[in-house]
Short mmCIF file of C-alpha atoms and ligand atoms in Angstrom, two decimals:
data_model
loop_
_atom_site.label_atom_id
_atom_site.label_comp_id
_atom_site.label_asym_id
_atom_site.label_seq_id
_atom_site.Cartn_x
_atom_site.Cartn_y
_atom_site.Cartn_z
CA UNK A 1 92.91 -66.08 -12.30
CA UNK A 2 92.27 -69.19 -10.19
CA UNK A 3 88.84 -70.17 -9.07
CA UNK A 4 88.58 -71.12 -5.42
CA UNK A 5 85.30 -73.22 -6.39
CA UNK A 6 83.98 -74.87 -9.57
CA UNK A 7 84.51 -73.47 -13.07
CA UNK A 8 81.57 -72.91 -15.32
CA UNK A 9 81.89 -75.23 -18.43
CA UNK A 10 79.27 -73.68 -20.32
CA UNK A 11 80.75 -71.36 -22.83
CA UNK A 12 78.41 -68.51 -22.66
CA UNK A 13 78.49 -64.54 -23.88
CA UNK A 14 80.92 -62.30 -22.43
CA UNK A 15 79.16 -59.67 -19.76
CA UNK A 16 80.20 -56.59 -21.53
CA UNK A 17 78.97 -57.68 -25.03
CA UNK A 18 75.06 -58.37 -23.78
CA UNK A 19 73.67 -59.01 -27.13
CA UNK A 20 71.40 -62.06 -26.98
CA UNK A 21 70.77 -61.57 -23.32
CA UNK A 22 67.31 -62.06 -21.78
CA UNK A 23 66.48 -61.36 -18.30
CA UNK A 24 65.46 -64.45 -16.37
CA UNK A 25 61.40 -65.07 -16.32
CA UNK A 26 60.13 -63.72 -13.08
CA UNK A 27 58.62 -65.89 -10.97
CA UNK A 28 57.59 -65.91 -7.26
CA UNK A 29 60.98 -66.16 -5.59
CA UNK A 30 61.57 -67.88 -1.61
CA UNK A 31 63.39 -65.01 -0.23
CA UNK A 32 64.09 -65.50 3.33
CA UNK A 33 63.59 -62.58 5.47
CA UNK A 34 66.51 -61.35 7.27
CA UNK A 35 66.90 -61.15 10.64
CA UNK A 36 66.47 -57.06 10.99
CA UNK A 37 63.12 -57.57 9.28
CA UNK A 38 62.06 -59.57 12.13
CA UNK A 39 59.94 -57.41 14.61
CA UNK A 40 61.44 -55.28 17.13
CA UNK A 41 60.80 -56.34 21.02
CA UNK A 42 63.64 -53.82 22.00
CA UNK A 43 61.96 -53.15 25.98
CA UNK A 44 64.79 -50.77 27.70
CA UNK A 45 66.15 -47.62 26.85
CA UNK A 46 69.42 -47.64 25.69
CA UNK A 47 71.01 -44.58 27.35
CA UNK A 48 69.01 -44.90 30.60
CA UNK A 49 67.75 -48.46 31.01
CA UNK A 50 64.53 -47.02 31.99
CA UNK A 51 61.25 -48.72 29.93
CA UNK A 52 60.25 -48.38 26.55
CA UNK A 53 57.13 -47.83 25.53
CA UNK A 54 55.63 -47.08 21.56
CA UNK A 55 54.24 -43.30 21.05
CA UNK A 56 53.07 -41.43 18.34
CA UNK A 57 55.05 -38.53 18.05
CA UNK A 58 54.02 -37.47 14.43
CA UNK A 59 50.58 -38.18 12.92
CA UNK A 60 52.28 -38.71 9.34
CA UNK A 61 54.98 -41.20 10.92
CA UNK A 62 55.36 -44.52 12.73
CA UNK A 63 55.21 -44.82 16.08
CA UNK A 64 58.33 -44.89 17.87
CA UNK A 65 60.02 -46.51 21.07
CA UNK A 66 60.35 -43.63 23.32
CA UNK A 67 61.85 -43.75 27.10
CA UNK A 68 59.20 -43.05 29.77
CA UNK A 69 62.16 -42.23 32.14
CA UNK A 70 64.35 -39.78 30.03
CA UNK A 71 62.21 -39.31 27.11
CA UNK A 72 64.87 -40.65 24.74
CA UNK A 73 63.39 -41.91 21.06
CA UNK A 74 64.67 -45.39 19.90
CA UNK A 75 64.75 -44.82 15.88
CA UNK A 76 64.95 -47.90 14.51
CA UNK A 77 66.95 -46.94 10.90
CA UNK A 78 67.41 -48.84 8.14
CA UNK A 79 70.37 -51.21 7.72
CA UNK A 80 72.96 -49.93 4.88
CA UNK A 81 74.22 -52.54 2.66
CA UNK A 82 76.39 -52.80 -0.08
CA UNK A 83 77.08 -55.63 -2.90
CA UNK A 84 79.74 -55.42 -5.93
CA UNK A 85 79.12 -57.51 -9.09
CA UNK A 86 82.45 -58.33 -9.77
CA UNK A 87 84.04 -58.96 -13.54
CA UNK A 88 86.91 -60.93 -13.95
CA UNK A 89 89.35 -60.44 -16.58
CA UNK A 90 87.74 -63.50 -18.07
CA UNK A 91 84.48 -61.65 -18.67
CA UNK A 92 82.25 -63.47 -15.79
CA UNK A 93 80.82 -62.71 -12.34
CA UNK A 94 81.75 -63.91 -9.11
CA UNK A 95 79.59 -65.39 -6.69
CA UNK A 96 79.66 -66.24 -3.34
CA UNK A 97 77.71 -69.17 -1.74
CA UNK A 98 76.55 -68.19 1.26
CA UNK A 99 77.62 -69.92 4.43
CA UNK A 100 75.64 -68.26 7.09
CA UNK A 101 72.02 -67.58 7.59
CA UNK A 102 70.26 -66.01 5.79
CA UNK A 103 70.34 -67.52 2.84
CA UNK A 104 72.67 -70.84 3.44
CA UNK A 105 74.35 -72.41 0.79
CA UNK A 106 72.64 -69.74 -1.59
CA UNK A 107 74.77 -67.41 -4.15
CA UNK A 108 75.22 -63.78 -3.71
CA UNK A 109 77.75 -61.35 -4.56
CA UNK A 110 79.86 -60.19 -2.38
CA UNK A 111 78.97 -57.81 0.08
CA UNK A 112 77.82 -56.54 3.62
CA UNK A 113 76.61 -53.64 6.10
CA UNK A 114 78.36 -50.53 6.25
CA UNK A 115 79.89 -49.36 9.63
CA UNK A 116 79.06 -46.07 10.79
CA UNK A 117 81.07 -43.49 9.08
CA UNK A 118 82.90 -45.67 6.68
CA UNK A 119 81.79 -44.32 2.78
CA UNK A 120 79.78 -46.55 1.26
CA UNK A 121 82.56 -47.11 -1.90
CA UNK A 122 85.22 -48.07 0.81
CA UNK A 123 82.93 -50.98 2.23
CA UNK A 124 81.97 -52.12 -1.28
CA UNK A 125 85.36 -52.56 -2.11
CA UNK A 126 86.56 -53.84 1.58
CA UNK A 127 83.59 -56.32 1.55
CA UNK A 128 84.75 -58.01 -1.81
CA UNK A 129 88.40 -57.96 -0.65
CA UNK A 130 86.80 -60.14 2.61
CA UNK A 131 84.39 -62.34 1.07
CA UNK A 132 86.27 -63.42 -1.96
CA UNK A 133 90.11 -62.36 -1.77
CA UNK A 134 90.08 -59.63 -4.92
CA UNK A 135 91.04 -56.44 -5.12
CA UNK A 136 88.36 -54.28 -7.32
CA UNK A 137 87.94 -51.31 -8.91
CA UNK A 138 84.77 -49.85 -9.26
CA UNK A 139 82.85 -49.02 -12.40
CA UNK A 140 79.53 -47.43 -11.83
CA UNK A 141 76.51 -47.80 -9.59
CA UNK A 142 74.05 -50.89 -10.86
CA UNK A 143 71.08 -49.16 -8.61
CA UNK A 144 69.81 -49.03 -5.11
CA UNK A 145 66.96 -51.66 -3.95
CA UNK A 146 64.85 -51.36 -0.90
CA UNK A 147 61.19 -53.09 0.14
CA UNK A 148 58.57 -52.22 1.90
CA UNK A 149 58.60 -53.79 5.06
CA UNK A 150 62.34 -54.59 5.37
CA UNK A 151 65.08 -53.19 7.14
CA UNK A 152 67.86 -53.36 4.65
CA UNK A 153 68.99 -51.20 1.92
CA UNK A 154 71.09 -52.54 -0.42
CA UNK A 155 73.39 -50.61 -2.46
CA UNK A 156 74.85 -52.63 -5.72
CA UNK A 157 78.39 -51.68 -7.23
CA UNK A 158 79.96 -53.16 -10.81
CA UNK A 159 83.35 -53.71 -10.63
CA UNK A 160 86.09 -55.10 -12.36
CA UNK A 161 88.59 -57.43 -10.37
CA UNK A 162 91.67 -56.01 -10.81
CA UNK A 163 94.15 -58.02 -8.60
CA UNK A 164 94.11 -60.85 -5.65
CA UNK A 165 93.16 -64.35 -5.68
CA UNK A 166 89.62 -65.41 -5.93
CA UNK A 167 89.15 -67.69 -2.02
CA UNK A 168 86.33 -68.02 0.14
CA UNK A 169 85.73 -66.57 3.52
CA UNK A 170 84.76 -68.01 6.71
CA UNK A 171 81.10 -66.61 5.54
CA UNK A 172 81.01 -68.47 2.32
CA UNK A 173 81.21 -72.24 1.55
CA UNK A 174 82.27 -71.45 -1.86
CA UNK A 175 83.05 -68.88 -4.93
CA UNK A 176 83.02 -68.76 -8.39
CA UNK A 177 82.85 -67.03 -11.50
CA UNK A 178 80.21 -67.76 -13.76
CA UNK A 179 79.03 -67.04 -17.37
CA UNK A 180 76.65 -64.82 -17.88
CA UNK A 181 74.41 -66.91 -19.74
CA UNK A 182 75.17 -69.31 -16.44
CA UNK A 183 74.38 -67.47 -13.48
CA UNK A 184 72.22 -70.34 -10.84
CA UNK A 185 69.19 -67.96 -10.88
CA UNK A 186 66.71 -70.20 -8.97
CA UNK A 187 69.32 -70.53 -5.95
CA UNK A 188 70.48 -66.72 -5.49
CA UNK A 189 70.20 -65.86 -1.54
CA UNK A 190 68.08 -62.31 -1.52
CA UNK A 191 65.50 -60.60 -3.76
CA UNK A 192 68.34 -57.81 -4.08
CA UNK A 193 70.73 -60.54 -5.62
CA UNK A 194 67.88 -61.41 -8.39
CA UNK A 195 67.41 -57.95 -9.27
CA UNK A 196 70.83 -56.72 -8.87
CA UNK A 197 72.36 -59.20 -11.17
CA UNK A 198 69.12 -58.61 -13.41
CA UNK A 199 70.03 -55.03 -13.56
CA UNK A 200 73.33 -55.56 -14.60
CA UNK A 201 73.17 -57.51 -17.12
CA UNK A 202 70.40 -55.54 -18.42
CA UNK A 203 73.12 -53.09 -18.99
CA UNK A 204 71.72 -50.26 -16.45
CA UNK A 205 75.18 -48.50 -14.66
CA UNK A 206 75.30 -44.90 -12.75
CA UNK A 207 78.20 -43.10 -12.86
CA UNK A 208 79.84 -42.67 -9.67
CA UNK A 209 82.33 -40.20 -8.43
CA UNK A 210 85.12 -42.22 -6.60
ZN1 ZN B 301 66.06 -43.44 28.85
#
């Protein structure tokens, strides 16, 4: 498969043979926040247009914004994301460097938000057929990651690249596969991309029913 970016020339161990394979030290990582963790100054209702104003509707919850004209509540939801660590048929991953904020000229995997009402498998696989040209089949679910504080939750896939060409996106600068011994761990984009790629190379994989 051709590489749209840089080829690894470290010879390293194959992903699905893990033997040898230590997870990275942890260490205090510079995650940048993303821009739905930033606080809310939503002021109009969105069905009315009449003001907003924060309430207290439950003693065990937040407050929330809640229309003083038509009594409408503003939830604020989380943001549902998905990733897919890819494998190619030459046993590494593919990463994406990022070419938008957050996380500029940082590597991910592939991924993005879910719409409304699209199933979260379709998006995996529609997000790595956008952000890096392959066509995947999915293997199992790596795990789900959230954090306190933050809006997004982000859903990670393993998959196995199983057609297309491996090119870059208008959202990435860059992709490429890399070793697993090889993966640029002090310049991955989101907390979610540590762990995820941690995870998965750790071996951990849900079963999924497709
Ligand atoms: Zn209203």
């Amino acid at each position: 498969m051709p590489s749209g970016g840089h080829a690894t020339p470290q010879r390293g161990i194959s992903v699905s043979s893990r033997r040898g394979w230590a997870p990275p030290p942890v260490k205090k990582m510079d995650f940048q926040l993303h821009p739905h963790d930033d606080a809310h100054t939503y002021h109009f209702c969105p069905q009315c247009g009449g003001a907003l104003e924060r309430r207290l509707l439950k003693a065990t919850e937040p407050e929330r914004l809640v229309c003083t004209r038509c009594g409408f509540v503003f939830y604020i939801d989380p943001k549902i994301a998905v990733g897919t660590i890819i494998k190619t048929p030459a046993d590494r991953l593919v990463l994406v460097k990022r070419a938008i904020d957050p996380g500029y000229g940082k590597w991910v995997f592939p991924g993005g938000y879910v719409d409304r009402g699209e199933t979260l498998t379709r998006a995996a696989i529609r997000e790595a057929r956008e952000e890096c040209g392959l066509d995947v089949q999915l293997e199992g679910l790596v795990n789900i990651y959230s954090y306190a504080g933050r809006a997004p939750v982000i859903i990670v896939y393993a998959a196995t690249a199983i057609g297309g060409t491996l090119c870059a996106d208008e959202e990435c600068l860059e992709t490429a596969e890399f070793d697993a011994t090889a993966i640029p761990w002090d310049n991955l984009a989101f907390r979610s991309t540590h762990e995820g790629l941690r995870d998965y190379l750790a071996g951990l994989l849900h079963p999924v029913r497709l």
